[in-house]
XYZ file of C-alpha atoms in Angstrom:
436
model
C 9.289 -30.406 10.917
C 7.678 -33.498 9.826
C 4.270 -34.326 8.648
C 2.049 -35.709 11.900
C 1.522 -39.391 12.771
C -1.821 -37.763 14.790
C -3.745 -35.278 14.733
C -3.981 -32.664 18.383
C -6.431 -31.818 19.740
C -7.783 -28.067 19.935
C -6.531 -26.786 23.347
C -3.112 -28.525 22.591
C -3.308 -26.373 19.832
C -4.496 -22.926 20.003
C -1.946 -23.442 23.051
C 0.896 -23.642 20.962
C -0.540 -20.572 18.674
C -0.127 -18.151 20.636
C 2.892 -19.485 22.130
C 4.299 -18.902 18.165
C 2.358 -15.049 18.644
C 3.869 -14.716 21.956
C 7.038 -12.789 19.871
C 5.200 -10.444 17.898
C 4.034 -6.819 17.043
C 2.124 -5.698 19.612
C -0.175 -3.430 17.194
C -2.856 -3.757 18.849
C -0.819 -1.295 21.322
C 0.038 1.079 18.965
C 3.855 0.180 19.259
C 3.720 -0.598 15.023
C 3.578 1.932 12.602
C 3.162 -0.405 9.826
C 1.016 -3.309 8.305
C -0.949 -3.359 10.087
C -4.833 -1.047 10.330
C -6.276 -0.293 14.001
C -8.919 1.148 14.724
C -10.757 0.390 17.603
C -11.948 -3.155 18.415
C -15.380 -2.780 17.596
C -14.177 -2.629 13.875
C -12.064 -6.025 14.432
C -14.941 -7.557 15.631
C -16.904 -6.762 13.048
C -14.001 -7.795 10.167
C -14.126 -11.197 12.103
C -18.346 -11.416 13.010
C -18.264 -11.077 8.939
C -15.638 -13.601 7.757
C -16.721 -16.257 10.121
C -20.163 -16.502 8.286
C -18.163 -16.590 4.899
C -15.702 -18.146 5.920
C -15.281 -21.515 3.741
C -16.960 -19.717 1.016
C -14.650 -19.247 -2.890
C -15.970 -16.176 -4.698
C -13.459 -18.239 -7.841
C -17.196 -18.869 -9.091
C -19.826 -15.760 -8.167
C -23.164 -18.168 -9.840
C -22.802 -20.430 -6.849
C -22.911 -17.624 -4.015
C -25.355 -14.173 -4.967
C -24.994 -12.833 -1.488
C -21.087 -13.104 -1.741
C -21.567 -11.413 -5.134
C -23.137 -8.787 -3.862
C -20.778 -7.865 -1.003
C -18.110 -7.440 -4.228
C -20.039 -4.995 -6.480
C -21.297 -3.511 -3.387
C -17.074 -2.003 -2.202
C -16.175 -2.119 -5.780
C -19.597 0.421 -6.463
C -19.150 2.816 -3.010
C -15.667 3.099 -3.292
C -16.147 4.696 -7.289
C -18.570 7.130 -5.963
C -15.491 7.825 -3.144
C -12.856 9.113 -6.256
C -15.478 10.181 -8.294
C -14.829 7.708 -10.992
C -17.757 9.245 -13.323
C -21.018 7.111 -15.199
C -19.927 3.733 -16.452
C -16.498 3.596 -14.153
C -16.102 -0.337 -13.013
C -13.412 -1.700 -11.268
C -13.214 -5.114 -9.196
C -12.068 -6.440 -5.870
C -8.561 -7.193 -4.894
C -6.361 -9.002 -1.913
C -3.949 -6.653 -2.361
C -3.004 -3.868 -3.049
C -0.149 -5.170 -5.330
C -1.922 -8.041 -7.162
C -4.443 -4.400 -7.647
C -1.512 -2.902 -9.143
C 0.217 -6.206 -11.252
C -3.770 -6.667 -12.548
C -3.703 -1.997 -14.101
C -0.194 -2.973 -15.288
C -1.263 -6.441 -16.823
C -4.236 -4.660 -17.997
C -2.303 -1.159 -19.704
C -0.630 -3.921 -21.127
C -3.244 -5.965 -23.087
C -5.106 -2.191 -24.159
C -1.685 -1.228 -25.778
C -1.448 -5.276 -27.874
C -4.876 -3.429 -29.608
C -4.231 -0.328 -29.594
C -0.255 0.225 -29.778
C 0.751 -2.396 -31.822
C 4.209 -0.990 -33.335
C 4.767 -0.858 -30.097
C 7.524 -3.345 -29.544
C 9.475 -3.427 -26.023
C 6.206 -1.995 -23.858
C 7.440 0.360 -20.907
C 5.699 2.244 -18.060
C 6.797 5.446 -16.458
C 6.902 4.944 -13.158
C 9.108 8.087 -9.716
C 12.006 5.850 -7.868
C 9.534 6.334 -4.974
C 6.434 4.087 -6.410
C 5.948 0.723 -4.329
C 7.986 -2.305 -5.876
C 5.690 -3.777 -6.732
C 5.775 -1.906 -10.293
C 9.038 -4.512 -10.079
C 7.122 -7.278 -9.606
C 4.054 -6.869 -12.588
C 7.233 -5.192 -14.659
C 8.870 -8.702 -14.485
C 5.783 -10.792 -14.384
C 4.246 -9.308 -18.294
C 7.503 -8.144 -19.748
C 7.015 -4.410 -19.335
C 10.202 -2.236 -19.332
C 9.375 -0.107 -16.331
C 11.866 3.242 -16.657
C 12.676 5.410 -13.256
C 11.517 8.790 -12.572
C 13.663 11.149 -10.713
C 12.701 12.675 -8.123
C 12.599 16.842 -6.860
C 13.390 17.618 -3.895
C 10.996 18.045 -1.879
C 9.945 13.463 -2.764
C 7.580 14.118 -5.534
C 8.384 13.165 -8.865
C 9.983 14.871 -11.814
C 7.210 15.772 -14.439
C 9.648 16.812 -16.409
C 11.845 14.498 -16.528
C 9.348 12.007 -16.934
C 8.499 14.504 -19.834
C 11.159 13.358 -21.596
C 11.198 9.999 -20.787
C 7.919 9.016 -22.657
C 8.611 7.590 -26.278
C 6.846 5.486 -28.953
C 7.520 2.637 -26.373
C 6.032 4.275 -22.942
C 2.184 2.420 -22.459
C 1.391 3.798 -19.115
C 3.178 6.983 -16.311
C 2.144 5.820 -13.282
C 2.238 8.628 -9.899
C 1.442 7.897 -5.269
C -0.731 9.775 -4.153
C 0.485 9.300 -1.448
C 3.731 7.993 -2.103
C 5.243 5.425 1.057
C 8.210 6.068 2.126
C 8.211 9.639 2.385
C 3.336 10.331 2.213
C 4.136 13.443 -0.289
C 1.802 13.039 -3.247
C 2.885 13.258 -6.628
C 1.674 15.167 -9.424
C -1.271 14.111 -10.349
C -2.713 16.452 -12.912
C 0.449 17.196 -14.723
C 0.718 13.607 -14.699
C -2.453 12.294 -16.328
C -1.299 15.632 -19.076
C 1.532 14.096 -19.958
C -0.003 10.855 -20.750
C -2.800 11.961 -22.453
C -1.275 14.514 -24.637
C 0.694 10.923 -25.938
C -2.670 8.995 -25.691
C -1.322 6.799 -23.759
C -2.629 5.340 -20.165
C -2.194 7.040 -16.671
C -3.294 5.293 -13.354
C -2.387 6.832 -9.612
C -1.290 4.240 -6.901
C -3.496 5.185 -4.147
C -2.861 1.956 -2.351
C -2.119 4.261 0.625
C -3.936 6.744 0.338
C -7.469 5.943 -1.611
C -8.943 5.277 1.647
C -7.698 8.184 3.371
C -7.697 11.267 1.212
C -11.750 11.581 0.321
C -12.720 12.029 3.684
C -9.225 14.291 5.050
C -10.005 16.432 1.704
C -13.601 16.628 3.508
C -12.167 17.684 6.642
C -11.403 20.566 5.570
C -7.360 20.080 5.620
C -5.312 20.504 2.127
C -6.067 17.548 -1.082
C -4.368 17.969 -4.746
C -5.759 16.638 -6.951
C -5.499 12.651 -6.768
C -8.257 10.989 -7.844
C -11.062 10.287 -11.093
C -12.026 14.309 -10.935
C -8.472 14.792 -13.169
C -8.492 13.784 -16.528
C -6.912 11.837 -17.958
C -6.702 9.156 -14.850
C -7.850 6.183 -16.638
C -7.352 3.386 -12.867
C -6.670 3.760 -9.851
C -6.120 1.225 -6.992
C -6.601 1.463 -3.260
C -6.041 -0.573 -0.464
C -10.179 -1.798 1.720
C -7.458 -3.244 4.565
C -4.916 0.378 4.711
C -7.364 3.098 5.514
C -10.303 1.168 4.534
C -10.126 -0.756 7.392
C -11.465 -4.016 6.729
C -9.382 -6.739 7.419
C -6.533 -8.509 5.099
C -6.913 -8.692 2.017
C -8.778 -6.847 0.520
C -8.206 -3.335 -2.444
C -9.710 -2.964 -5.701
C -8.818 -2.188 -8.968
C -10.614 0.874 -10.395
C -11.050 1.970 -14.362
C -12.186 5.133 -15.730
C -15.121 2.863 -18.670
C -15.390 -0.787 -17.857
C -13.650 -1.515 -21.546
C -10.369 -0.874 -20.035
C -11.659 -2.852 -16.620
C -12.060 -6.087 -19.758
C -7.837 -6.455 -20.403
C -7.162 -7.377 -16.745
C -9.862 -10.585 -17.513
C -8.528 -13.808 -19.168
C -11.679 -15.866 -20.511
C -10.406 -19.395 -22.164
C -13.538 -22.177 -23.800
C -11.789 -25.404 -24.813
C -10.838 -26.461 -21.380
C -12.247 -29.803 -20.768
C -13.342 -28.728 -17.553
C -16.146 -26.141 -18.612
C -16.122 -22.705 -19.743
C -13.523 -20.757 -17.830
C -12.963 -17.080 -16.943
C -10.966 -14.942 -14.677
C -11.030 -11.887 -14.055
C -7.974 -10.619 -11.532
C -5.105 -12.957 -10.536
C -6.002 -15.266 -8.147
C -8.256 -18.756 -9.401
C -10.146 -19.630 -5.926
C -10.716 -16.426 -3.830
C -11.375 -15.912 -0.231
C -15.302 -15.194 0.256
C -14.088 -14.129 4.545
C -12.184 -10.428 2.743
C -14.648 -9.405 0.558
C -16.901 -9.602 3.153
C -14.997 -8.240 5.809
C -14.487 -5.138 3.400
C -18.540 -5.480 2.466
C -18.958 -5.403 6.623
C -16.319 -2.518 7.641
C -17.585 -0.166 4.975
C -21.314 -0.627 5.905
C -20.309 -0.949 9.120
C -18.545 2.364 9.470
C -20.487 4.782 6.905
C -19.287 8.473 5.762
C -19.776 9.661 9.327
C -16.787 6.688 10.646
C -14.345 7.101 8.046
C -14.547 11.063 8.811
C -14.554 10.308 12.694
C -11.729 7.538 11.982
C -9.637 10.206 9.451
C -9.716 12.810 11.584
C -8.078 11.048 15.187
C -6.113 9.728 12.759
C -4.435 13.039 11.173
C -4.710 14.320 14.796
C -2.078 12.463 15.727
C -0.131 12.656 13.152
C -0.310 16.557 12.889
C 0.348 16.452 16.532
C 3.509 13.803 15.253
C 4.658 15.361 12.657
C 4.960 18.896 14.131
C 6.598 16.773 17.563
C 9.634 15.994 15.882
C 10.220 18.806 13.004
C 11.011 20.292 17.295
C 13.222 17.466 18.560
C 17.182 19.336 17.619
C 18.922 17.012 14.971
C 15.341 15.209 13.500
C 13.143 16.471 9.914
C 10.588 15.242 8.376
C 10.805 14.949 4.781
C 9.656 16.446 2.612
C 5.720 17.380 2.816
C 3.333 14.828 4.432
C 0.348 15.659 3.360
C -1.911 12.979 5.767
C -0.731 10.526 8.301
C 2.284 8.118 6.037
C 6.001 10.458 6.428
C 9.518 10.098 7.183
C 12.243 11.791 8.589
C 15.848 11.236 9.318
C 18.388 12.937 11.497
C 21.257 15.285 11.019
C 23.893 14.886 13.563
C 22.830 11.124 13.992
C 23.508 7.507 13.036
C 18.583 7.489 12.171
C 19.494 3.081 12.335
C 20.587 3.092 15.444
C 17.615 5.602 16.144
C 15.640 2.534 15.591
C 17.476 0.678 17.388
C 16.671 2.573 20.450
C 13.382 3.951 19.612
C 12.653 -1.192 19.396
C 14.553 -1.428 22.833
C 11.527 0.485 24.123
C 8.753 -1.827 22.094
C 8.539 0.900 19.751
C 8.873 -0.843 16.262
C 9.470 1.835 13.091
C 10.727 0.805 9.995
C 13.886 1.486 8.202
C 13.540 3.988 4.747
C 17.358 3.917 3.384
C 18.857 7.369 -0.165
C 18.832 9.008 2.518
C 19.115 7.161 5.367
C 15.312 7.179 7.981
C 12.711 6.122 10.039
C 9.402 5.268 8.736
C 5.980 5.719 10.479
C 1.919 5.177 9.326
C -0.488 6.295 11.935
C -3.588 4.820 12.928
C -5.896 6.232 15.088
C -4.988 4.065 17.967
C -1.360 6.254 18.208
C -3.312 9.029 18.710
C -2.605 8.685 22.934
C 0.625 7.858 23.155
C 1.317 10.635 20.615
C 3.261 12.289 23.677
C 5.405 9.413 24.234
C 6.023 8.351 21.688
C 7.548 11.395 21.096
C 9.336 11.657 24.808
C 10.988 8.512 24.111
C 11.982 9.776 20.364
C 13.630 12.892 22.170
C 15.719 10.269 24.878
C 16.566 8.722 22.863
C 18.198 10.650 20.129
C 20.387 13.112 22.994
C 21.503 9.684 23.871
C 22.885 8.211 20.846
C 24.678 12.380 20.834
C 26.122 12.043 23.638
C 26.856 8.050 23.728
C 27.840 8.033 20.047
C 26.298 4.615 19.408
C 25.839 3.379 15.643
C 23.119 0.666 15.055
C 23.443 -2.999 15.563
C 21.629 -6.261 13.884
C 19.170 -5.400 11.341
C 19.433 -1.404 11.570
C 23.443 -2.419 11.026
C 22.763 -4.268 7.637
C 19.727 -1.653 6.233
C 23.066 1.132 6.598
C 25.319 -1.379 5.378
C 23.085 -2.022 1.845
C 22.518 1.014 1.653
C 25.434 2.881 1.155
C 26.545 -0.192 -1.468
C 27.522 0.903 -5.281
C 26.526 -2.945 -6.367
C 22.782 -3.027 -6.199
C 22.815 -6.723 -8.098
C 25.438 -7.298 -3.809
C 22.304 -5.933 -3.328
C 19.839 -7.790 -5.209
C 21.385 -11.553 -4.163
C 21.206 -10.508 -0.532
C 17.946 -9.812 -0.814
C 17.456 -13.360 -2.513
C 19.412 -15.066 0.230
C 17.450 -13.537 3.467
C 14.468 -14.516 1.325
C 16.449 -17.642 0.724
C 17.051 -18.433 3.806
C 13.046 -17.889 5.405
C 12.967 -21.452 5.980
C 15.940 -22.481 7.021
């Protein structure tokens, strides 16, 4: 488009936006299984009300908006308590899980510069299933990511982690849970391995940080994963996932303030004044901070337990139902509401195409090919419909031999290519072409 010469009136502008929105996925109707976590219209309205109150404020200077600073402090404090952090622990609110992970890796690198000066090329040991944000952190902060293989149950091979740790290792990472299959890495063993070598251990609980504490209180078995595990030095947890807050809000938490200090940036020689920044961004949107504060106070423990209960019941029903469909199997042993599943005798990506034709937006996995779901309370009333369509699509594909087309076929082709550099080039070209 060319820059508009004249402004558009309000009604026409909003109508244009609504028209553009018409092609988006139907997250309100429970048709999506990622990207948006919908706890209900009442919580959504609280987010909007709080965001509107702080629509124009800027968290760049916390002294200018003390109320906003209090919101952030209370969100971090509540998160530390929820995850059983010890006295002296500290954290920061970020724009999302990626920034939280970036900050944890930056803090680890700065910590190593002070505490492991002989380290020539800092590395971090990460599971093969770890979130790609750690690849971003590796690229941004020159901390090489060394990938540890997975066991048959999709958890990281801790024996391999032990063998991979060397004098350049500064950080060991585990997921609670990991995205592809919803399984949890053995955090106590990873933390112990890190502690034995005098290095740091980060738990990526972006998915589970605001769900697993309540799942545990509901009586479901949850392996140890938080600051109760000795040797865990930092954690990331997304408020805008199962914390039910608006995008983008996450926390990065540290066992002590000295480690958090390593993520900060200070510059005292700028003519514009003294400059200090706690995280990646300079200007920081205030609305997500206020929204996170509002949702935590609106729901309280009672509300979080209620939503966790609905989420887990829907997830367990779906997992049990998928197990009962011939030819489908759930991957690993998911501990909460995130899981992946694959197929024995049909094209998994053809199944994703078929489900999409019926309005369901299931994400795709690779290695092995599969489908992926993150469950919210809105899926509860739809469990039988989802399973009925899965069963029907599976039977149709088995009978007619349908193969994947479009994006699903692309996944199938790229997933089996040996030249992973070519795969990365394809992804880069795709990103480069998104603007036309």
